[in-house]
Amino acid sequence: MSDVGRVWIVGGGPGAGDLITVRAARALAGADVVVTDRLGPSALLSDLGPHVEIVDVGKAPGHHRASQEEINDLLVERARRGLSVVRLKGGDPFIFGRGGEEVRACRAAGVPVEVVPGVSSALAVPALADVPLTHRGLVSGALIVHGHDRLPSSACAVAASGDCTIVILMGVMFLARHAADLVESGADPATPVAVVERGSTSRQRIVRSDLANIAQVAGDANVRSPAVIVIGAVAAGEFLGPLDAVVHTSIA
Ligand code: SAH
């Protein structure tokens, strides 16, 4: 097996074309194949040369999303043909991105693989919404969890103590249940919550309330995935002072 190619597991950032790293942009520029899905900087795909094969594994024919195994096989198969393969992901590949599974699959197949870290939505989307995840003297850390299932007990303990911020990804669908569980575990119902939808894009929206009311408020506003939910004192409206008129800027 001579001339095997290489796979890059690339974090593309939260969506804005200018929140991708220089290293990730270089990997994209050198790609023969880009395997992409729903999240990440999809506008950048139109800048790729005509010879670049783009495989959207989030929108396979018949609306069946490719399984992780199919994606792994695709990466390995293209690399074995000697191609440079970029697996472009939203945010960072190792934060709820299944990047670890793809790296393992490549290594198991003897295919060279490199990881390019990305700007995770867990960190960047709150920042874009004026929400610092830590703040000296107020909160001493942040816990990032996924919310497509029951929250882990660690999140309930953190919410009850109030000394760390909680960041929930993939949590919009079960927002009501998560808020209720946290309050039941001892969190103050008045704890501020910010939900930031489509962060870094021109359609970014921020919805705020408290734990007692956020499900209602977000439901009324018809908040949809992708959104990052931030719970804690730092999520209060105007925590950093009044917002400028310009809330979305891009240097692209
Ligand atoms: N690896 C990604 C996360 C993938 S899980 C990262 O590091 O960002 C997918 C979840 O990420 C979404 O359900 C949502 O909670 C969050 N997300 C990703 N991009 C987002 C965006 N632009 N705005 C808001 N949330 C986003």
Tab-separated table of N, CA, C and O and ligand atoms in Angstrom, residues 13-15 38-40 89-97 118-122 125 168-171 196-201 225-229, ligand 1:
chain	number	residue	atom	x	y	z
A	13	GLY	N	-14.766	25.645	13.593
A	13	GLY	CA	-15.331	26.780	14.324
A	13	GLY	C	-16.854	26.770	14.267
A	13	GLY	O	-17.473	25.889	13.667
A	14	PRO	N	-17.473	27.770	14.890
A	14	PRO	CA	-18.925	27.736	15.095
A	14	PRO	C	-19.766	28.071	13.865
A	14	PRO	O	-20.981	27.945	13.903
A	15	GLY	N	-19.148	28.525	12.805
A	15	GLY	CA	-19.955	28.790	11.605
A	15	GLY	C	-19.454	29.951	10.776
A	15	GLY	O	-19.386	29.866	9.558
A	38	ARG	N	-23.725	19.288	8.845
A	38	ARG	CA	-24.625	20.422	9.037
A	38	ARG	C	-23.952	21.649	9.659
A	38	ARG	O	-24.265	22.777	9.307
A	39	LEU	N	-23.055	21.416	10.631
A	39	LEU	CA	-22.498	22.540	11.375
A	39	LEU	C	-21.163	22.977	10.785
A	39	LEU	O	-20.586	22.285	9.971
A	40	GLY	N	-20.695	24.136	11.227
A	40	GLY	CA	-19.385	24.597	10.778
A	40	GLY	C	-19.497	25.613	9.658
A	40	GLY	O	-20.589	26.044	9.288
A	89	LYS	N	-15.526	19.649	10.656
A	89	LYS	CA	-16.565	19.574	11.679
A	89	LYS	C	-16.846	20.948	12.246
A	89	LYS	O	-15.973	21.819	12.224
A	90	GLY	N	-18.025	21.104	12.816
A	90	GLY	CA	-18.322	22.348	13.520
A	90	GLY	C	-17.519	22.412	14.806
A	90	GLY	O	-17.274	21.381	15.447
A	91	GLY	N	-17.109	23.609	15.179
A	91	GLY	CA	-16.452	23.797	16.469
A	91	GLY	C	-15.125	23.083	16.558
A	91	GLY	O	-14.292	23.175	15.653
A	92	ASP	N	-14.939	22.364	17.640
A	92	ASP	CA	-13.727	21.570	17.854
A	92	ASP	C	-14.085	20.088	17.675
A	92	ASP	O	-15.140	19.651	18.135
A	93	PRO	N	-13.187	19.341	17.021
A	93	PRO	CA	-13.549	17.948	16.731
A	93	PRO	C	-13.657	17.054	17.961
A	93	PRO	O	-14.292	16.001	17.895
A	94	PHE	N	-13.051	17.489	19.068
A	94	PHE	CA	-13.052	16.621	20.250
A	94	PHE	C	-14.052	17.072	21.309
A	94	PHE	O	-14.036	16.589	22.435
A	95	ILE	N	-14.904	18.039	20.974
A	95	ILE	CA	-15.987	18.401	21.903
A	95	ILE	C	-17.287	17.944	21.254
A	95	ILE	O	-17.781	18.572	20.300
A	96	PHE	N	-17.800	16.838	21.719
A	96	PHE	CA	-19.028	16.253	21.161
A	96	PHE	C	-18.983	16.191	19.629
A	96	PHE	O	-19.989	16.438	18.965
A	97	GLY	N	-17.807	15.895	19.116
A	97	GLY	CA	-17.668	15.887	17.655
A	97	GLY	C	-17.352	14.510	17.090
A	97	GLY	O	-17.220	14.369	15.879
A	118	GLY	N	-10.321	23.212	16.806
A	118	GLY	CA	-11.184	24.285	16.310
A	118	GLY	C	-11.714	25.135	17.450
A	118	GLY	O	-11.579	24.794	18.624
A	119	VAL	N	-12.319	26.235	17.095
A	119	VAL	CA	-12.942	27.141	18.064
A	119	VAL	C	-14.310	26.549	18.410
A	119	VAL	O	-15.225	26.559	17.592
A	120	SER	N	-14.411	25.991	19.596
A	120	SER	CA	-15.658	25.296	19.943
A	120	SER	C	-16.805	26.270	20.178
A	120	SER	O	-16.620	27.327	20.804
A	121	SER	N	-17.966	25.867	19.747
A	121	SER	CA	-19.161	26.679	20.022
A	121	SER	C	-19.389	26.794	21.523
A	121	SER	O	-19.965	27.779	21.989
A	122	ALA	N	-18.924	25.815	22.279
A	122	ALA	CA	-19.146	25.846	23.731
A	122	ALA	C	-18.486	27.075	24.353
A	122	ALA	O	-18.980	27.629	25.334
A	125	VAL	N	-19.532	30.684	21.261
A	125	VAL	CA	-20.901	31.205	21.108
A	125	VAL	C	-21.315	32.037	22.331
A	125	VAL	O	-21.826	33.153	22.162
A	168	ILE	N	-24.603	23.940	28.100
A	168	ILE	CA	-25.247	22.739	27.548
A	168	ILE	C	-25.281	22.841	26.032
A	168	ILE	O	-25.808	23.808	25.469
A	169	LEU	N	-24.723	21.841	25.372
A	169	LEU	CA	-24.832	21.724	23.914
A	169	LEU	C	-25.923	20.701	23.605
A	169	LEU	O	-26.159	19.778	24.404
A	170	MET	N	-26.522	20.825	22.457
A	170	MET	CA	-27.554	19.866	22.022
A	170	MET	C	-28.673	19.747	23.059
A	170	MET	O	-29.176	18.653	23.312
A	171	GLY	N	-29.069	20.862	23.651
A	171	GLY	CA	-30.009	20.772	24.763
A	171	GLY	C	-31.351	21.425	24.535
A	171	GLY	O	-32.194	21.434	25.438
A	196	VAL	N	-28.293	30.861	23.176
A	196	VAL	CA	-27.756	31.558	22.004
A	196	VAL	C	-27.888	30.631	20.795
A	196	VAL	O	-27.279	29.570	20.726
A	197	GLU	N	-28.705	31.069	19.868
A	197	GLU	CA	-29.040	30.265	18.686
A	197	GLU	C	-28.181	30.723	17.505
A	197	GLU	O	-27.971	31.933	17.324
A	198	ARG	N	-27.692	29.764	16.726
A	198	ARG	CA	-26.917	30.058	15.507
A	198	ARG	C	-25.823	31.091	15.743
A	198	ARG	O	-25.671	32.060	14.976
A	199	GLY	N	-25.067	30.887	16.820
A	199	GLY	CA	-24.017	31.834	17.178
A	199	GLY	C	-23.009	32.013	16.057
A	199	GLY	O	-22.682	31.068	15.352
A	200	SER	N	-22.551	33.222	15.898
A	200	SER	CA	-21.527	33.644	14.932
A	200	SER	C	-22.067	33.793	13.514
A	200	SER	O	-21.344	34.242	12.640
A	201	THR	N	-23.317	33.426	13.294
A	201	THR	CA	-23.879	33.605	11.954
A	201	THR	C	-24.702	34.893	11.927
A	201	THR	O	-24.964	35.507	12.971
A	225	SER	N	-32.406	24.338	17.423
A	225	SER	CA	-31.020	23.900	17.330
A	225	SER	C	-30.423	24.439	16.021
A	225	SER	O	-31.156	24.549	15.032
A	226	PRO	N	-29.139	24.785	15.955
A	226	PRO	CA	-28.162	24.686	17.026
A	226	PRO	C	-28.199	25.889	17.961
A	226	PRO	O	-28.296	27.027	17.518
A	227	ALA	N	-28.119	25.576	19.230
A	227	ALA	CA	-28.084	26.638	20.230
A	227	ALA	C	-27.250	26.177	21.418
A	227	ALA	O	-27.204	24.983	21.723
A	228	VAL	N	-26.600	27.124	22.056
A	228	VAL	CA	-25.840	26.855	23.276
A	228	VAL	C	-26.610	27.462	24.438
A	228	VAL	O	-27.044	28.617	24.365
A	229	ILE	N	-26.781	26.679	25.491
A	229	ILE	CA	-27.496	27.141	26.683
A	229	ILE	C	-26.462	27.417	27.768
A	229	ILE	O	-25.629	26.549	28.056
B	1	SAH	N1	-17.937	20.014	18.052
B	1	SAH	C1	-18.907	21.090	18.177
B	1	SAH	C2	-20.152	20.651	18.896
B	1	SAH	C3	-20.950	19.601	18.157
B	1	SAH	S1	-22.412	19.165	19.008
B	1	SAH	C4	-18.242	22.279	18.844
B	1	SAH	O1	-17.156	22.162	19.430
B	1	SAH	O2	-18.809	23.363	18.757
B	1	SAH	C5	-23.584	20.223	18.222
B	1	SAH	C6	-24.053	21.291	19.168
B	1	SAH	O3	-23.096	22.337	19.230
B	1	SAH	C7	-25.335	21.964	18.760
B	1	SAH	O4	-26.466	21.220	19.108
B	1	SAH	C8	-25.254	23.243	19.547
B	1	SAH	O5	-25.549	23.030	20.906
B	1	SAH	C9	-23.781	23.554	19.443
B	1	SAH	N2	-23.484	24.470	18.322
B	1	SAH	C10	-22.641	24.234	17.310
B	1	SAH	N3	-22.545	25.319	16.502
B	1	SAH	C11	-23.356	26.256	17.038
B	1	SAH	C12	-23.686	27.595	16.703
B	1	SAH	N4	-23.164	28.205	15.630
B	1	SAH	N5	-24.548	28.272	17.492
B	1	SAH	C13	-25.072	27.699	18.576
B	1	SAH	N6	-24.798	26.432	18.947
B	1	SAH	C14	-23.943	25.722	18.209
